[in-house]
Short mmCIF file of C-alpha atoms in Angstrom, two decimals:
data_model
loop_
_atom_site.label_atom_id
_atom_site.label_comp_id
_atom_site.label_asym_id
_atom_site.label_seq_id
_atom_site.Cartn_x
_atom_site.Cartn_y
_atom_site.Cartn_z
CA ASP N 1388 -23.71 -80.45 -17.90
CA THR N 1389 -27.44 -80.82 -17.42
CA GLU N 1390 -29.56 -82.77 -19.87
CA VAL N 1391 -32.26 -80.13 -19.64
CA THR N 1392 -31.10 -76.93 -21.31
CA GLN N 1393 -32.57 -73.57 -20.41
CA THR N 1394 -31.92 -70.27 -22.13
CA PRO N 1395 -31.20 -67.56 -21.31
CA LYS N 1396 -29.42 -68.04 -17.98
CA HIS N 1397 -30.13 -64.46 -16.96
CA LEU N 1398 -32.80 -62.04 -18.15
CA VAL N 1399 -33.60 -58.47 -17.18
CA MET N 1400 -36.82 -57.10 -18.61
CA GLY N 1401 -39.04 -54.10 -18.20
CA MET N 1402 -42.68 -54.33 -17.23
CA THR N 1403 -43.81 -53.56 -20.77
CA ASN N 1404 -41.55 -56.08 -22.49
CA LYS N 1405 -42.40 -59.42 -24.06
CA LYS N 1406 -39.82 -62.14 -23.69
CA SER N 1407 -39.61 -65.92 -23.82
CA LEU N 1408 -37.79 -68.53 -21.79
CA LYS N 1409 -36.77 -71.68 -23.61
CA CYS N 1410 -36.35 -75.21 -22.34
CA GLU N 1411 -35.20 -78.26 -24.26
CA GLN N 1412 -34.60 -81.88 -23.24
CA HIS N 1413 -33.13 -84.71 -25.29
CA MET N 1414 -33.87 -87.60 -22.97
CA GLY N 1415 -37.09 -88.69 -24.65
CA HIS N 1416 -39.06 -87.68 -21.59
CA ARG N 1417 -42.82 -87.38 -21.99
CA ALA N 1418 -43.42 -84.74 -19.34
CA MET N 1419 -42.00 -81.25 -18.89
CA TYR N 1420 -42.59 -78.68 -16.19
CA TRP N 1421 -42.08 -75.04 -15.36
CA TYR N 1422 -41.39 -74.08 -11.75
CA LYS N 1423 -40.91 -70.69 -10.15
CA GLN N 1424 -38.60 -70.36 -7.17
CA LYS N 1425 -38.20 -67.31 -4.98
CA ALA N 1426 -35.21 -66.91 -2.68
CA LYS N 1427 -35.18 -69.32 0.27
CA LYS N 1428 -38.47 -70.89 -0.89
CA PRO N 1429 -39.18 -74.24 -2.50
CA PRO N 1430 -39.99 -74.50 -6.20
CA GLU N 1431 -43.64 -73.85 -7.03
CA LEU N 1432 -45.23 -75.64 -9.96
CA MET N 1433 -46.56 -73.39 -12.73
CA PHE N 1434 -47.28 -75.65 -15.70
CA VAL N 1435 -47.11 -79.30 -16.69
CA TYR N 1436 -47.01 -80.63 -20.23
CA SER N 1437 -47.49 -84.37 -20.12
CA TYR N 1438 -48.42 -86.73 -22.92
CA GLU N 1439 -49.42 -83.78 -25.11
CA LYS N 1440 -51.72 -82.30 -22.50
CA LEU N 1441 -51.12 -79.01 -20.73
CA SER N 1442 -52.05 -78.57 -17.07
CA ILE N 1443 -52.00 -75.18 -15.44
CA ASN N 1444 -51.66 -74.17 -11.81
CA GLU N 1445 -54.69 -71.93 -11.52
CA SER N 1446 -52.86 -69.48 -9.29
CA VAL N 1447 -50.44 -68.57 -12.10
CA PRO N 1448 -51.38 -65.20 -13.67
CA SER N 1449 -52.14 -64.98 -17.37
CA ARG N 1450 -49.06 -62.88 -18.02
CA PHE N 1451 -47.26 -66.24 -18.11
CA SER N 1452 -48.16 -68.53 -21.01
CA PRO N 1453 -46.55 -71.85 -21.90
CA GLU N 1454 -46.02 -73.19 -25.38
CA CYS N 1455 -44.97 -76.70 -26.37
CA PRO N 1456 -43.84 -76.75 -30.03
CA ASN N 1457 -42.87 -80.43 -29.75
CA SER N 1458 -42.24 -83.10 -27.15
CA SER N 1459 -38.72 -81.91 -26.39
CA LEU N 1460 -39.37 -78.18 -26.13
CA LEU N 1461 -41.33 -76.19 -23.59
CA ASN N 1462 -41.25 -72.41 -23.80
CA LEU N 1463 -42.58 -69.86 -21.35
CA HIS N 1464 -43.81 -66.58 -22.80
CA LEU N 1465 -43.69 -63.53 -20.55
CA HIS N 1466 -45.72 -60.37 -21.04
CA ALA N 1467 -46.32 -57.34 -18.82
CA LEU N 1468 -44.60 -58.85 -15.81
CA GLN N 1469 -44.42 -57.24 -12.41
CA PRO N 1470 -41.34 -56.78 -10.19
CA GLU N 1471 -42.67 -59.49 -7.86
CA ASP N 1472 -42.29 -61.95 -10.73
CA SER N 1473 -38.53 -61.71 -10.34
CA ALA N 1474 -37.36 -65.21 -9.45
CA LEU N 1475 -35.46 -68.27 -10.64
CA TYR N 1476 -37.50 -70.08 -13.28
CA LEU N 1477 -36.78 -73.76 -13.48
CA CYS N 1478 -37.65 -76.18 -16.22
CA ALA N 1479 -37.74 -79.90 -15.47
CA SER N 1480 -38.57 -83.09 -17.28
CA SER N 1481 -39.48 -86.65 -16.38
CA GLN N 1482 -40.36 -89.87 -18.10
CA GLY N 1483 -43.94 -89.32 -17.02
CA GLY N 1484 -44.21 -92.81 -15.66
CA GLY N 1485 -46.67 -91.88 -12.94
CA PRO N 1486 -46.52 -92.17 -9.16
CA LEU N 1487 -45.49 -95.82 -8.91
CA THR N 1488 -41.91 -95.18 -9.86
CA GLU N 1489 -38.83 -93.88 -8.20
CA GLU N 1490 -38.27 -91.58 -11.14
CA GLY N 1491 -37.60 -88.01 -10.14
CA TYR N 1492 -37.50 -84.86 -12.17
CA THR N 1493 -34.37 -83.60 -13.91
CA PHE N 1494 -34.01 -79.86 -13.62
CA GLY N 1495 -32.36 -77.43 -15.97
CA SER N 1496 -29.93 -74.84 -14.65
CA GLY N 1497 -32.65 -72.21 -14.51
CA THR N 1498 -33.21 -68.69 -15.77
CA ARG N 1499 -32.65 -65.88 -13.27
CA LEU N 1500 -35.32 -63.31 -14.18
CA THR N 1501 -35.31 -59.73 -12.95
CA VAL N 1502 -38.26 -57.46 -13.75
CA VAL N 1503 -37.51 -53.76 -13.47
CA GLN C 24 -51.00 -78.52 7.69
CA LYS C 25 -48.47 -78.28 4.89
CA GLU C 26 -48.36 -81.22 2.51
CA VAL C 27 -44.62 -81.71 2.96
CA GLU C 28 -42.84 -80.39 6.04
CA GLN C 29 -39.17 -80.11 6.82
CA ASN C 30 -37.23 -78.46 9.59
CA SER C 31 -35.97 -75.28 7.99
CA GLY C 32 -32.78 -75.30 10.00
CA PRO C 33 -30.18 -74.13 9.63
CA LEU C 34 -28.54 -77.39 10.62
CA SER C 35 -24.84 -77.31 11.37
CA VAL C 36 -22.65 -80.38 11.77
CA PRO C 37 -18.88 -80.76 12.02
CA GLU C 38 -16.95 -82.31 9.17
CA GLY C 39 -17.00 -86.11 9.36
CA ALA C 40 -20.22 -86.26 11.38
CA ILE C 41 -23.57 -87.70 10.33
CA ALA C 42 -26.15 -85.17 9.15
CA SER C 43 -29.77 -86.21 9.64
CA LEU C 44 -32.52 -84.49 7.66
CA ASN C 45 -36.18 -85.23 8.25
CA CYS C 46 -39.37 -84.79 6.29
CA THR C 47 -43.03 -85.57 6.99
CA TYR C 48 -45.91 -85.64 4.55
CA SER C 49 -49.66 -85.45 4.94
CA ASP C 50 -50.99 -87.55 2.03
CA ARG C 51 -50.97 -91.14 3.26
CA GLY C 52 -51.36 -92.36 -0.33
CA SER C 53 -48.10 -90.80 -1.50
CA GLN C 54 -46.01 -93.28 -3.42
CA SER C 55 -42.54 -91.96 -4.21
CA PHE C 56 -40.15 -89.77 -2.30
CA PHE C 57 -37.11 -87.80 -3.34
CA TRP C 58 -34.27 -85.79 -1.89
CA TYR C 59 -32.82 -82.93 -3.88
CA ARG C 60 -29.71 -80.93 -3.07
CA GLN C 61 -29.67 -77.27 -4.07
CA TYR C 62 -26.61 -75.07 -3.85
CA SER C 63 -27.22 -71.35 -3.53
CA GLY C 64 -28.25 -69.85 -6.85
CA LYS C 65 -28.28 -73.23 -8.58
CA SER C 66 -31.03 -75.63 -9.62
CA PRO C 67 -32.09 -78.68 -7.57
CA GLU C 68 -30.12 -81.88 -8.14
CA LEU C 69 -31.69 -85.28 -7.45
CA ILE C 70 -29.55 -87.25 -5.01
CA MET C 71 -31.85 -89.97 -3.67
CA SER C 72 -35.20 -91.54 -4.45
CA ILE C 73 -37.11 -94.14 -2.43
CA TYR C 74 -40.33 -96.01 -2.99
CA SER C 75 -40.43 -98.88 -0.50
CA ASN C 76 -40.38 -98.84 3.29
CA GLY C 77 -36.93 -99.25 4.79
CA ASP C 78 -33.49 -97.97 3.97
CA LYS C 79 -31.84 -97.26 0.66
CA GLU C 80 -28.13 -96.56 0.55
CA ASP C 81 -26.07 -94.83 -2.12
CA GLY C 82 -22.51 -94.03 -1.16
CA ARG C 83 -22.55 -91.69 1.83
CA PHE C 84 -26.29 -91.12 1.52
CA THR C 85 -29.04 -93.23 3.08
CA ALA C 86 -32.72 -92.55 2.59
CA GLN C 87 -35.17 -94.00 5.09
CA LEU C 88 -38.90 -94.32 4.49
CA ASN C 89 -41.63 -95.15 6.98
CA LYS C 90 -45.03 -94.94 5.29
CA ALA C 91 -46.94 -95.86 8.46
CA SER C 92 -45.48 -92.84 10.23
CA GLN C 93 -45.45 -90.75 7.06
CA TYR C 94 -41.88 -89.66 7.29
CA VAL C 95 -38.81 -89.88 5.14
CA SER C 96 -35.29 -89.00 6.18
CA LEU C 97 -31.87 -88.54 4.65
CA LEU C 98 -28.64 -89.41 6.42
CA ILE C 99 -25.35 -88.09 5.16
CA ARG C 100 -22.37 -89.97 6.61
CA ASP C 101 -18.88 -88.50 6.82
CA SER C 102 -20.26 -85.04 6.04
CA GLN C 103 -18.02 -82.81 3.96
CA PRO C 104 -18.01 -79.01 3.59
CA SER C 105 -19.11 -79.59 -0.03
CA ASP C 106 -22.35 -81.06 1.34
CA SER C 107 -23.31 -77.60 2.59
CA ALA C 108 -26.50 -76.80 0.70
CA THR C 109 -30.26 -76.73 1.02
CA TYR C 110 -31.86 -80.16 0.93
CA LEU C 111 -35.37 -80.38 -0.48
CA CYS C 112 -37.72 -83.25 0.26
CA ALA C 113 -40.20 -83.96 -2.53
CA VAL C 114 -43.21 -86.25 -2.61
CA LYS C 115 -45.10 -87.70 -5.55
CA PRO C 116 -48.82 -88.13 -4.91
CA ARG C 117 -50.92 -91.22 -5.22
CA SER C 118 -51.93 -92.77 -8.50
CA GLY C 119 -54.72 -90.92 -10.25
CA SER C 120 -53.98 -87.63 -8.59
CA ALA C 121 -53.70 -84.62 -10.84
CA ARG C 122 -51.04 -83.20 -8.56
CA GLN C 123 -47.37 -83.36 -9.30
CA LEU C 124 -44.19 -83.47 -7.26
CA THR C 125 -44.62 -81.39 -4.11
CA PHE C 126 -41.61 -79.90 -2.36
CA GLY C 127 -40.97 -79.17 1.27
CA SER C 128 -39.52 -75.80 2.22
CA GLY C 129 -36.00 -77.24 2.49
CA THR C 130 -33.41 -77.65 5.22
CA GLN C 131 -30.25 -75.60 5.04
CA LEU C 132 -27.22 -77.69 6.01
CA THR C 133 -23.82 -76.29 6.89
CA VAL C 134 -20.87 -78.63 7.39
CA LEU C 135 -18.19 -76.93 9.43
CA PRO C 136 -14.54 -77.70 8.57
#
């Protein structure tokens, strides 16, 4: 079992729908991340929430919006998505200790999103 | 030049052999380096991390880091069919950078029984 929990595991949505992906961690980590991964490609960073500050990858379209209700939750709101947004969406967390550590990111099991 | 480069493979080795996976990075100030294993349709799983030059061993896995040459490698000894997966190299940037963990494109490994 992963210590980063993502729900739902699978989601099919229409282009006019609004849905949310949820991510929760109970490790006391101070940083959480959303990644998007297309088939046979590496994960691409979308958002970072670290020490109560949100950082956004400027290439991410506005139809994706993150929300951090508290330090252990990071949601991703989806609205008016396109078929090309179909991908595996990965949530991760880390202690947020900065570059001078060997600490990696712990990933959740992901949400497989299909936009029809 | 990509920030983190890996041979995409696929790499095939027979069971029991040593699998060698390589990764180079462009930011000379990078501080921490990671290897993730990802099975098809699953999320990445951290298997090794390394911070200092030299070798770091954990069971059948050895990570090697050479900051002067800007490369990091992963050796898998006594490869098993269950090691068949995509291996992602990831690099954490230098202190003060706004960037986060950057992934290479991954190397697909197949261990043949």
